[in-house]
Amino acid sequence: MTASTPRGVFITFEGGEGAGKSTQVARLARTLGAHRTVTTTREPGGSTRAEEIRTALLAGVAKPYGPFAEALLFSAARIDHLDRLIRPALASGEVVLCDRFMDSTRAYQGAAGGLDAEAVAALERVVVGPTRPDLTLIFDLDPEIGLARARARAAGQEAQGAQAAPDRFEAEALAFHARLRDAFRAIAQAEPARCVLVDAARDPDAVADAVRAAVAARLPGLLDDTEGRTDAA
Ligand code: Z5A
């Protein structure tokens, strides 16, 4: 499918590990789902083929080949995700909420991983093209807190008998996660028309309020029919 001008609304959620993105994707989906068709998705993944690539990436299969090879694999997954899920949903007028997207490549493989910014920008041009997010919420959190949240979640999963070893990125040193935070903050500063920085250190209800406030300010009308509704589970 070729890139076309989207008619729906594309919102991406970005930030470091354990910042609460998935939690807030689900909450905003519940709020908007009352009066709009909402598709929630994630990267890497979101389509059958992209989920297969996700498994390889998070297992660290591409790590020995360096950040450019990793960026190419994230891009391969993104091409399939865009073609099979995101663009068709936007063309149907849906709201697409995506847990991570192109800014994660900029931050993880680019700023923190050492891949040249021009190479990242070139990939973005050919892979994403005109399908840019209408709004990007960047969840800002001290990486020590985010990693502690991820560890607590893993401990809970292990207590229930599931395997929850850190993935290829969770296993990176704290300095890598600090570079990520700086990179995401720099993206928010560089593209204020697209991005809103969300203080993710607050409790989930306060973060959800900040998310709704950002959506109301940047995408007028999208929340209008949901006024007074709560998105709590
Ligand atoms: N990656 C990349 O390198 N390049 C790319 O181009 C793309 C991705 C697209 C995907 O992993 C990895 O791929 C990712 C970047 C890399 N790095 N890693 N790892 P993932 O999808 O498995 O992981 P993630 O995106 O980092 O998700 P996460 O760790 O699940 O974090 P989250 O979605 O931001 O948080 P959460 O699941 O909503 O919450 C985490 C825990 O904290 C959970 O127990 C919650 O109940 C709790 N939580 C949530 N909100 C709060 C608040 N406000 N207070 C307290 N506790 C909270």
mmCIF file of C-alpha atoms and ligand atoms in Angstrom:
data_model
loop_
_atom_site.group_PDB
_atom_site.id
_atom_site.type_symbol
_atom_site.label_atom_id
_atom_site.label_comp_id
_atom_site.label_asym_id
_atom_site.label_seq_id
_atom_site.Cartn_x
_atom_site.Cartn_y
_atom_site.Cartn_z
ATOM 1 C CA MET A 1 0.000 0.000 0.000
ATOM 2 C CA THR A 2 1.331 3.430 -0.773
ATOM 3 C CA ALA A 3 1.483 6.222 1.781
ATOM 4 C CA SER A 4 -1.598 8.419 1.774
ATOM 5 C CA THR A 5 -2.715 11.400 3.768
ATOM 6 C CA PRO A 6 -4.292 9.954 6.912
ATOM 7 C CA ARG A 7 -7.850 10.933 7.768
ATOM 8 C CA GLY A 8 -7.839 9.507 11.291
ATOM 9 C CA VAL A 9 -5.788 10.618 14.279
ATOM 10 C CA PHE A 10 -2.362 9.165 15.055
ATOM 11 C CA ILE A 11 -1.061 9.474 18.636
ATOM 12 C CA THR A 12 2.231 7.946 19.756
ATOM 13 C CA PHE A 13 3.485 7.290 23.296
ATOM 14 C CA GLU A 14 7.228 7.470 23.876
ATOM 15 C CA GLY A 15 9.723 7.405 26.730
ATOM 16 C CA GLY A 16 12.084 5.149 28.676
ATOM 17 C CA GLU A 17 11.475 1.778 30.311
ATOM 18 C CA GLY A 18 8.639 1.493 32.789
ATOM 19 C CA ALA A 19 7.488 5.066 32.198
ATOM 20 C CA GLY A 20 3.823 3.991 32.109
ATOM 21 C CA LYS A 21 3.146 4.221 28.367
ATOM 22 C CA SER A 22 1.231 0.952 28.040
ATOM 23 C CA THR A 23 -0.886 1.826 31.080
ATOM 24 C CA GLN A 24 -1.859 5.185 29.584
ATOM 25 C CA VAL A 25 -2.457 3.812 26.061
ATOM 26 C CA ALA A 26 -5.076 1.509 27.590
ATOM 27 C CA ARG A 27 -6.640 4.304 29.641
ATOM 28 C CA LEU A 28 -6.889 6.773 26.773
ATOM 29 C CA ALA A 29 -8.309 4.010 24.562
ATOM 30 C CA ARG A 30 -11.081 3.421 27.113
ATOM 31 C CA THR A 31 -11.900 7.133 27.199
ATOM 32 C CA LEU A 32 -11.897 7.657 23.429
ATOM 33 C CA GLY A 33 -13.505 4.288 22.698
ATOM 34 C CA ALA A 34 -16.807 5.621 24.022
ATOM 35 C CA HIS A 35 -17.360 7.564 20.814
ATOM 36 C CA ARG A 36 -14.561 6.752 18.354
ATOM 37 C CA THR A 37 -13.132 3.588 16.836
ATOM 38 C CA VAL A 38 -9.759 3.210 18.479
ATOM 39 C CA THR A 39 -6.910 0.913 17.442
ATOM 40 C CA THR A 40 -4.205 0.335 20.042
ATOM 41 C CA THR A 41 -0.897 -1.042 18.876
ATOM 42 C CA ARG A 42 2.803 -1.122 19.693
ATOM 43 C CA GLU A 43 6.295 -1.124 18.253
ATOM 44 C CA PRO A 44 8.198 -3.140 17.551
ATOM 45 C CA GLY A 45 5.210 -5.252 16.558
ATOM 46 C CA GLY A 46 1.590 -4.562 15.761
ATOM 47 C CA SER A 47 1.347 -6.932 12.765
ATOM 48 C CA THR A 48 2.074 -10.653 12.546
ATOM 49 C CA ARG A 49 5.391 -10.198 10.746
ATOM 50 C CA ALA A 50 6.454 -7.264 12.880
ATOM 51 C CA GLU A 51 5.731 -9.282 16.040
ATOM 52 C CA GLU A 52 8.092 -11.982 14.724
ATOM 53 C CA ILE A 53 10.797 -9.370 14.234
ATOM 54 C CA ARG A 54 10.042 -8.032 17.749
ATOM 55 C CA THR A 55 10.813 -11.425 19.269
ATOM 56 C CA ALA A 56 14.212 -11.491 17.561
ATOM 57 C CA LEU A 57 15.061 -7.883 18.450
ATOM 58 C CA LEU A 58 14.167 -8.183 22.140
ATOM 59 C CA ALA A 59 16.138 -11.435 22.352
ATOM 60 C CA GLY A 60 19.188 -9.427 21.214
ATOM 61 C CA VAL A 61 19.636 -11.264 17.900
ATOM 62 C CA ALA A 62 20.643 -8.072 16.046
ATOM 63 C CA LYS A 63 22.788 -6.563 18.817
ATOM 64 C CA PRO A 64 26.123 -8.033 17.600
ATOM 65 C CA TYR A 65 25.595 -6.363 14.208
ATOM 66 C CA GLY A 66 25.421 -2.872 15.718
ATOM 67 C CA PRO A 67 22.844 -0.058 15.895
ATOM 68 C CA PHE A 68 22.492 0.396 12.117
ATOM 69 C CA ALA A 69 21.493 -3.244 11.626
ATOM 70 C CA GLU A 70 19.117 -2.959 14.588
ATOM 71 C CA ALA A 71 17.598 0.211 13.131
ATOM 72 C CA LEU A 72 17.096 -1.617 9.812
ATOM 73 C CA LEU A 73 15.239 -4.417 11.579
ATOM 74 C CA PHE A 74 13.069 -1.974 13.560
ATOM 75 C CA SER A 75 12.396 -0.288 10.202
ATOM 76 C CA ALA A 76 11.446 -3.571 8.525
ATOM 77 C CA ALA A 77 8.949 -4.192 11.317
ATOM 78 C CA ARG A 78 7.660 -0.607 10.999
ATOM 79 C CA ILE A 79 7.100 -0.911 7.229
ATOM 80 C CA ASP A 80 4.848 -3.934 7.729
ATOM 81 C CA HIS A 81 3.080 -2.349 10.711
ATOM 82 C CA LEU A 82 2.394 0.863 8.780
ATOM 83 C CA ASP A 83 1.204 -0.927 5.654
ATOM 84 C CA ARG A 84 -0.977 -3.537 7.310
ATOM 85 C CA LEU A 85 -2.370 -1.760 10.333
ATOM 86 C CA ILE A 86 -1.624 1.932 10.876
ATOM 87 C CA ARG A 87 -2.318 3.386 7.412
ATOM 88 C CA PRO A 88 -5.493 1.343 6.803
ATOM 89 C CA ALA A 89 -6.833 2.322 10.244
ATOM 90 C CA LEU A 90 -6.075 6.002 9.653
ATOM 91 C CA ALA A 91 -7.604 5.822 6.179
ATOM 92 C CA SER A 92 -10.798 4.503 7.825
ATOM 93 C CA GLY A 93 -10.885 7.506 10.148
ATOM 94 C CA GLU A 94 -9.845 5.599 13.288
ATOM 95 C CA VAL A 95 -7.834 6.886 16.216
ATOM 96 C CA VAL A 96 -4.542 4.965 16.380
ATOM 97 C CA LEU A 97 -2.723 4.878 19.721
ATOM 98 C CA CYS A 98 0.774 3.456 19.292
ATOM 99 C CA ASP A 99 3.069 2.438 22.157
ATOM 100 C CA ARG A 100 6.455 3.595 20.753
ATOM 101 C CA PHE A 101 7.169 4.626 17.148
ATOM 102 C CA MET A 102 9.842 6.499 15.207
ATOM 103 C CA ASP A 103 11.143 8.533 18.188
ATOM 104 C CA SER A 104 12.262 5.295 19.847
ATOM 105 C CA THR A 105 14.588 4.665 16.885
ATOM 106 C CA ARG A 106 15.929 8.200 17.216
ATOM 107 C CA ALA A 107 16.525 7.732 20.955
ATOM 108 C CA TYR A 108 17.586 4.062 21.270
ATOM 109 C CA GLN A 109 19.571 3.430 18.077
ATOM 110 C CA GLY A 110 20.442 7.097 17.465
ATOM 111 C CA ALA A 111 21.224 9.199 20.520
ATOM 112 C CA ALA A 112 21.837 6.391 23.018
ATOM 113 C CA GLY A 113 23.058 3.713 20.584
ATOM 114 C CA GLY A 114 25.451 5.922 18.617
ATOM 115 C CA LEU A 115 23.863 5.694 15.152
ATOM 116 C CA ASP A 116 24.422 8.813 13.103
ATOM 117 C CA ALA A 117 21.411 11.182 13.199
ATOM 118 C CA GLU A 118 21.480 11.548 9.408
ATOM 119 C CA ALA A 119 21.122 7.788 8.939
ATOM 120 C CA VAL A 120 18.167 7.750 11.360
ATOM 121 C CA ALA A 121 16.557 10.690 9.546
ATOM 122 C CA ALA A 122 17.042 9.012 6.155
ATOM 123 C CA LEU A 123 15.375 5.819 7.389
ATOM 124 C CA GLU A 124 12.521 7.863 8.821
ATOM 125 C CA ARG A 125 11.977 9.631 5.507
ATOM 126 C CA VAL A 126 11.703 6.433 3.477
ATOM 127 C CA VAL A 127 9.928 4.271 6.062
ATOM 128 C CA VAL A 128 7.516 6.670 7.773
ATOM 129 C CA GLY A 129 7.118 9.155 4.919
ATOM 130 C CA PRO A 130 4.100 11.381 5.498
ATOM 131 C CA THR A 131 2.554 9.127 8.174
ATOM 132 C CA ARG A 132 3.818 11.289 11.041
ATOM 133 C CA PRO A 133 2.061 11.282 14.412
ATOM 134 C CA ASP A 134 -0.447 14.103 14.983
ATOM 135 C CA LEU A 135 0.583 14.079 18.634
ATOM 136 C CA THR A 136 3.443 12.438 20.509
ATOM 137 C CA LEU A 137 3.255 12.127 24.290
ATOM 138 C CA ILE A 138 6.744 11.779 25.736
ATOM 139 C CA PHE A 139 6.683 10.188 29.190
ATOM 140 C CA ASP A 140 9.512 11.715 31.192
ATOM 141 C CA LEU A 141 10.799 9.753 34.194
ATOM 142 C CA ASP A 142 14.014 9.280 36.140
ATOM 143 C CA PRO A 143 15.360 6.012 34.618
ATOM 144 C CA GLU A 144 16.106 4.587 38.070
ATOM 145 C CA ILE A 145 12.382 4.818 38.882
ATOM 146 C CA GLY A 146 11.362 3.384 35.503
ATOM 147 C CA LEU A 147 13.749 0.441 35.780
ATOM 148 C CA ALA A 148 12.563 -0.195 39.366
ATOM 149 C CA ARG A 149 8.953 -0.303 38.089
ATOM 150 C CA ALA A 150 9.967 -2.757 35.342
ATOM 151 C CA ARG A 151 11.826 -4.925 37.903
ATOM 152 C CA ALA A 152 8.812 -4.900 40.267
ATOM 153 C CA ARG A 153 6.554 -5.974 37.395
ATOM 154 C CA ALA A 154 8.998 -8.771 36.469
ATOM 155 C CA ALA A 155 9.099 -9.951 40.100
ATOM 156 C CA GLY A 156 5.294 -10.097 40.123
ATOM 157 C CA GLN A 157 5.292 -12.106 36.880
ATOM 158 C CA GLU A 158 7.930 -14.501 38.227
ATOM 159 C CA ALA A 159 5.908 -14.988 41.414
ATOM 160 C CA GLN A 160 3.107 -16.195 39.126
ATOM 161 C CA GLY A 161 5.435 -18.697 37.443
ATOM 162 C CA ALA A 162 6.236 -16.677 34.287
ATOM 163 C CA GLN A 163 9.777 -16.113 32.994
ATOM 164 C CA ALA A 164 10.642 -12.396 33.105
ATOM 165 C CA ALA A 165 14.336 -11.932 32.320
ATOM 166 C CA PRO A 166 15.354 -8.375 31.285
ATOM 167 C CA ASP A 167 15.191 -7.940 27.497
ATOM 168 C CA ARG A 168 18.056 -6.676 25.292
ATOM 169 C CA PHE A 169 17.347 -3.003 26.161
ATOM 170 C CA GLU A 170 16.335 -3.353 29.815
ATOM 171 C CA ALA A 171 19.730 -5.013 30.350
ATOM 172 C CA GLU A 172 21.644 -1.885 29.250
ATOM 173 C CA ALA A 173 23.564 0.125 31.894
ATOM 174 C CA LEU A 174 21.968 3.049 33.719
ATOM 175 C CA ALA A 175 24.088 5.511 31.680
ATOM 176 C CA PHE A 176 22.368 4.254 28.487
ATOM 177 C CA HIS A 177 18.955 4.897 30.066
ATOM 178 C CA ALA A 178 20.063 8.372 31.170
ATOM 179 C CA ARG A 179 21.071 9.149 27.548
ATOM 180 C CA LEU A 180 17.653 7.936 26.446
ATOM 181 C CA ARG A 181 15.897 10.308 28.793
ATOM 182 C CA ASP A 182 17.982 13.225 27.515
ATOM 183 C CA ALA A 183 17.250 12.176 23.929
ATOM 184 C CA PHE A 184 13.484 12.055 24.444
ATOM 185 C CA ARG A 185 13.525 15.424 26.200
ATOM 186 C CA ALA A 186 15.536 16.883 23.306
ATOM 187 C CA ILE A 187 12.957 15.565 20.806
ATOM 188 C CA ALA A 188 10.152 17.222 22.787
ATOM 189 C CA GLN A 189 12.078 20.485 22.814
ATOM 190 C CA ALA A 190 12.953 20.328 19.112
ATOM 191 C CA GLU A 191 9.395 19.550 17.942
ATOM 192 C CA PRO A 192 7.022 21.366 20.288
ATOM 193 C CA ALA A 193 4.190 21.416 17.746
ATOM 194 C CA ARG A 194 4.061 17.604 17.655
ATOM 195 C CA CYS A 195 5.288 16.623 21.130
ATOM 196 C CA VAL A 196 4.118 17.115 24.714
ATOM 197 C CA LEU A 197 6.368 16.163 27.644
ATOM 198 C CA VAL A 198 4.374 14.359 30.345
ATOM 199 C CA ASP A 199 5.663 14.135 33.928
ATOM 200 C CA ALA A 200 5.433 10.352 34.388
ATOM 201 C CA ALA A 201 6.566 10.313 38.035
ATOM 202 C CA ARG A 202 3.069 11.027 39.326
ATOM 203 C CA ASP A 203 0.434 8.418 40.142
ATOM 204 C CA PRO A 204 -1.455 6.837 37.200
ATOM 205 C CA ASP A 205 -4.578 8.999 37.705
ATOM 206 C CA ALA A 206 -2.544 12.219 37.646
ATOM 207 C CA VAL A 207 -0.663 11.046 34.539
ATOM 208 C CA ALA A 208 -3.996 10.179 32.860
ATOM 209 C CA ASP A 209 -5.237 13.715 33.639
ATOM 210 C CA ALA A 210 -2.095 15.158 32.016
ATOM 211 C CA VAL A 211 -2.609 12.953 28.961
ATOM 212 C CA ARG A 212 -6.229 14.091 28.585
ATOM 213 C CA ALA A 213 -5.173 17.721 29.019
ATOM 214 C CA ALA A 214 -2.564 17.342 26.273
ATOM 215 C CA VAL A 215 -5.062 15.676 23.929
ATOM 216 C CA ALA A 216 -7.659 18.386 24.611
ATOM 217 C CA ALA A 217 -5.138 21.158 23.956
ATOM 218 C CA ARG A 218 -3.527 19.673 20.843
ATOM 219 C CA LEU A 219 -6.434 17.836 19.224
ATOM 220 C CA PRO A 220 -9.471 19.986 19.920
ATOM 221 C CA GLY A 221 -12.750 18.104 19.634
ATOM 222 C CA LEU A 222 -11.324 14.604 20.053
ATOM 223 C CA LEU A 223 -12.364 14.376 23.711
ATOM 224 C CA ASP A 224 -15.509 16.495 23.491
ATOM 225 C CA ASP A 225 -18.024 13.638 23.601
ATOM 226 C CA THR A 226 -16.246 11.964 26.520
ATOM 227 C CA GLU A 227 -16.486 14.814 28.997
ATOM 228 C CA GLY A 228 -17.147 13.605 32.521
ATOM 229 C CA ARG A 229 -16.248 9.994 31.690
ATOM 230 C CA THR A 230 -13.567 8.209 33.668
ATOM 231 C CA ASP A 231 -11.048 5.910 32.010
ATOM 232 C CA ALA A 232 -10.129 4.061 35.208
ATOM 233 C CA ALA A 233 -10.377 0.270 34.905
HETATM 234 N N1 Z5A B 1 12.917 0.006 20.684
HETATM 235 C C1 Z5A B 1 14.022 0.461 20.004
HETATM 236 O O1 Z5A B 1 15.159 0.265 20.468
HETATM 237 N N2 Z5A B 1 13.860 1.104 18.812
HETATM 238 C C2 Z5A B 1 12.652 1.293 18.249
HETATM 239 O O2 Z5A B 1 12.553 1.877 17.154
HETATM 240 C C3 Z5A B 1 11.492 0.822 18.981
HETATM 241 C C4 Z5A B 1 11.668 0.189 20.180
HETATM 242 C C5 Z5A B 1 10.115 1.034 18.401
HETATM 243 C C6 Z5A B 1 10.404 -2.522 23.358
HETATM 244 O O3 Z5A B 1 10.209 -3.072 24.610
HETATM 245 C C7 Z5A B 1 11.877 -2.162 23.300
HETATM 246 O O4 Z5A B 1 12.246 -1.859 21.954
HETATM 247 C C8 Z5A B 1 12.102 -0.932 24.106
HETATM 248 C C9 Z5A B 1 12.724 0.075 23.151
HETATM 249 C C10 Z5A B 1 13.091 -0.719 21.960
HETATM 250 N N3 Z5A B 1 13.028 -1.148 25.141
HETATM 251 N N4 Z5A B 1 12.931 -1.978 26.021
HETATM 252 N N5 Z5A B 1 12.916 -2.721 26.866
HETATM 253 P P1 Z5A B 1 8.831 -3.170 25.344
HETATM 254 O O5 Z5A B 1 7.732 -2.767 24.442
HETATM 255 O O6 Z5A B 1 8.771 -4.538 25.937
HETATM 256 O O7 Z5A B 1 9.108 -2.197 26.568
HETATM 257 P P2 Z5A B 1 8.684 -0.728 26.865
HETATM 258 O O8 Z5A B 1 8.122 -0.065 25.679
HETATM 259 O O9 Z5A B 1 9.839 -0.052 27.514
HETATM 260 O O10 Z5A B 1 7.482 -0.937 27.842
HETATM 261 P P3 Z5A B 1 7.444 -1.125 29.400
HETATM 262 O O11 Z5A B 1 8.714 -1.487 30.058
HETATM 263 O O12 Z5A B 1 6.313 -2.094 29.571
HETATM 264 O O13 Z5A B 1 7.100 0.283 29.933
HETATM 265 P P4 Z5A B 1 5.791 1.165 29.841
HETATM 266 O O14 Z5A B 1 4.840 0.651 28.827
HETATM 267 O O15 Z5A B 1 6.261 2.558 29.678
HETATM 268 O O16 Z5A B 1 5.151 1.037 31.291
HETATM 269 P P5 Z5A B 1 3.866 0.205 31.809
HETATM 270 O O17 Z5A B 1 3.920 -1.191 31.289
HETATM 271 O O18 Z5A B 1 2.641 0.995 31.622
HETATM 272 O O19 Z5A B 1 4.199 0.227 33.348
HETATM 273 C C11 Z5A B 1 5.327 -0.445 33.874
HETATM 274 C C12 Z5A B 1 5.008 -0.867 35.337
HETATM 275 O O20 Z5A B 1 4.839 0.318 36.123
HETATM 276 C C13 Z5A B 1 3.710 -1.661 35.461
HETATM 277 O O21 Z5A B 1 3.848 -2.589 36.499
HETATM 278 C C14 Z5A B 1 2.673 -0.581 35.824
HETATM 279 O O22 Z5A B 1 1.610 -1.095 36.564
HETATM 280 C C15 Z5A B 1 3.507 0.389 36.640
HETATM 281 N N6 Z5A B 1 3.076 1.801 36.448
HETATM 282 C C16 Z5A B 1 2.542 2.365 35.343
HETATM 283 N N7 Z5A B 1 2.298 3.677 35.542
HETATM 284 C C17 Z5A B 1 2.689 3.942 36.809
HETATM 285 C C18 Z5A B 1 2.679 5.141 37.595
HETATM 286 N N8 Z5A B 1 2.238 6.307 37.113
HETATM 287 N N9 Z5A B 1 3.159 5.056 38.859
HETATM 288 C C19 Z5A B 1 3.620 3.869 39.349
HETATM 289 N N10 Z5A B 1 3.636 2.697 38.676
HETATM 290 C C20 Z5A B 1 3.173 2.740 37.401
#
